[in-house]
Amino acid sequence: MFHELLQTTRQAPGAMASGPHTGLLDGTLNGSLCGILRRSRLTQDEVRGEISLEIVLDPPGHVRLPLADDEIIDRAVAIQSLAGRPVRLLTCDTSQHTRGKAAGLQATKVPAKDPGPEPDWEAQDRTGNGTRAKRRERQAADAGTLKADGSV
């Protein structure tokens, strides 16, 4: 799973980002495989538990599952059994959230930054604005410039 987390911070093939994800991991782990991300604390309004971070390497001979989401859930379930306590899966993906819950994880769906506007389901006859719709528009425009005999 660490590999998947780092993949989200890559800026170019082979180049690691120095953004908040890797900086936070580096600072917490400090060259080790485990660390404390946040100590527990008690405020007037709430109790906040400790957040620990540990890199758990795959066992020798482990073969990754074809889908990254399935691999993440599989590894989280394996870690949960090793830890002897619940593991929380945080995801923006509804499908991964559902599969994580079905696998026995404490899954939390966090909102995406900006999911964009909802589609207009009432206007079913309108064409879309995605890649296919734009390709169709270009093809129609190109076809409109041809004369009846096929010349331009």
Coordinates of C-alpha atoms in Angstrom, one line a residue:
M1 CA 0.0 0.0 0.0
F2 CA 2.9 2.3 0.6
H3 CA 3.8 2.0 -3.1
E4 CA 0.3 3.1 -4.0
L5 CA 0.5 6.1 -1.6
L6 CA 3.8 7.2 -3.1
Q7 CA 2.4 6.8 -6.7
T8 CA -0.2 9.5 -5.9
T9 CA 2.6 11.9 -5.2
R10 CA 4.8 11.3 -8.3
Q11 CA 5.1 14.3 -10.6
A12 CA 7.0 12.6 -13.4
P13 CA 8.1 9.1 -14.2
G14 CA 10.9 8.2 -11.7
A15 CA 10.6 11.6 -9.9
M16 CA 9.4 11.8 -6.3
A17 CA 7.3 14.8 -5.2
S18 CA 8.4 16.7 -2.2
G19 CA 4.8 17.6 -1.4
P20 CA 2.9 17.2 1.8
H21 CA 2.4 13.4 1.5
T22 CA 6.0 12.4 1.3
G23 CA 7.2 15.2 3.7
L24 CA 4.7 14.1 6.3
L25 CA 5.7 10.4 5.9
D26 CA 9.4 11.2 6.0
G27 CA 9.0 13.4 9.1
T28 CA 6.9 10.8 10.9
L29 CA 9.0 7.8 10.0
N30 CA 12.3 9.5 10.3
G31 CA 14.1 6.6 8.5
S32 CA 12.2 3.9 10.5
L33 CA 9.3 1.6 9.5
C34 CA 7.0 3.0 12.3
G35 CA 6.2 6.3 14.0
I36 CA 3.6 8.3 15.7
L37 CA 1.7 10.7 13.4
R38 CA -0.2 12.3 16.3
R39 CA -0.1 11.8 20.1
S40 CA -3.4 11.4 21.9
R41 CA -4.8 14.5 23.4
L42 CA -7.8 15.7 25.4
T43 CA -9.4 19.0 24.8
Q44 CA -12.4 20.6 26.3
D45 CA -14.5 19.5 23.4
E46 CA -13.2 16.1 22.4
V47 CA -10.8 13.2 22.9
R48 CA -8.4 12.6 20.1
G49 CA -6.7 9.3 20.0
E50 CA -3.1 8.5 19.0
I51 CA -2.5 7.9 15.3
S52 CA 0.4 5.5 14.6
L53 CA 1.9 4.9 11.2
E54 CA 3.7 1.6 10.4
I55 CA 5.1 0.3 7.1
V56 CA 4.3 -3.4 6.8
L57 CA 6.2 -5.1 4.1
D58 CA 4.6 -7.8 1.9
P59 CA 5.6 -11.3 2.9
P60 CA 8.1 -13.1 0.6
G61 CA 6.4 -14.5 -2.5
H62 CA 3.4 -12.2 -2.2
V63 CA 1.7 -11.7 -5.6
R64 CA -0.2 -8.5 -6.0
L65 CA -3.9 -8.6 -7.1
P66 CA -4.7 -7.2 -10.5
L67 CA -6.7 -4.2 -9.2
A68 CA -5.0 -1.7 -6.9
D69 CA -8.2 -1.2 -4.9
D70 CA -8.5 -4.9 -4.3
E71 CA -4.8 -5.1 -3.2
I72 CA -5.2 -2.2 -0.8
I73 CA -8.2 -3.9 0.8
D74 CA -6.5 -7.3 0.9
R75 CA -3.4 -5.8 2.6
A76 CA -5.5 -3.8 5.1
V77 CA -7.4 -6.9 6.1
A78 CA -4.1 -8.8 6.5
I79 CA -2.7 -5.9 8.7
Q80 CA -5.8 -5.9 10.8
S81 CA -5.3 -9.5 11.7
L82 CA -1.6 -8.8 12.5
A83 CA -2.4 -5.8 14.6
G84 CA -5.2 -7.4 16.5
R85 CA -7.2 -4.2 16.3
P86 CA -9.4 -2.5 13.8
V87 CA -7.8 -0.8 10.7
R88 CA -9.6 2.2 9.2
L89 CA -9.7 2.6 5.5
L90 CA -10.1 6.1 4.2
T91 CA -11.2 6.5 0.6
C92 CA -13.0 8.9 -1.7
D93 CA -14.1 5.9 -3.8
T94 CA -17.6 4.6 -3.1
S95 CA -16.8 1.2 -4.6
Q96 CA -13.7 0.8 -2.5
H97 CA -15.6 2.0 0.6
T98 CA -18.3 -0.6 0.1
R99 CA -15.8 -3.4 -0.6
G100 CA -13.7 -2.4 2.4
K101 CA -16.8 -2.6 4.7
A102 CA -17.7 -6.0 3.3
A103 CA -14.2 -7.2 4.0
G104 CA -14.6 -6.2 7.7
L105 CA -12.7 -2.9 7.7
Q106 CA -13.8 0.3 9.4
A107 CA -14.2 2.2 6.1
T108 CA -14.8 5.9 6.0
K109 CA -15.7 7.7 2.7
V110 CA -14.1 11.1 2.7
P111 CA -15.4 13.8 0.3
A112 CA -13.5 14.5 -2.8
K113 CA -12.1 18.1 -3.2
D114 CA -14.4 19.0 -6.1
P115 CA -16.5 16.3 -7.7
G116 CA -17.7 18.7 -10.3
P117 CA -21.3 19.5 -11.3
E118 CA -23.9 16.7 -11.3
P119 CA -25.1 15.6 -14.8
D120 CA -28.4 17.0 -16.0
W121 CA -30.4 13.7 -16.0
E122 CA -33.5 15.6 -17.2
A123 CA -32.0 16.5 -20.5
Q124 CA -31.6 13.0 -21.9
D125 CA -31.6 14.1 -25.5
R126 CA -28.7 16.5 -25.0
T127 CA -25.3 15.3 -26.1
G128 CA -22.6 15.0 -23.4
N129 CA -19.5 17.1 -23.1
G130 CA -17.0 14.3 -22.6
T131 CA -14.3 13.0 -24.9
R132 CA -16.6 10.9 -27.0
A133 CA -19.0 13.8 -27.5
K134 CA -16.2 16.1 -28.5
R135 CA -14.9 13.5 -30.9
R136 CA -18.4 13.2 -32.5
E137 CA -18.6 17.0 -32.8
R138 CA -15.3 17.1 -34.6
Q139 CA -16.3 14.2 -36.9
A140 CA -19.6 15.9 -37.7
A141 CA -17.8 19.2 -38.4
D142 CA -15.3 17.5 -40.6
A143 CA -18.1 15.6 -42.5
G144 CA -19.9 19.0 -42.9
T145 CA -17.0 20.5 -44.8
L146 CA -17.0 17.7 -47.4
K147 CA -19.0 18.4 -50.6
A148 CA -21.5 15.8 -51.9
D149 CA -18.8 14.4 -54.3
G150 CA -16.5 13.9 -51.3
S151 CA -14.1 16.7 -52.1
V152 CA -13.3 19.6 -49.8

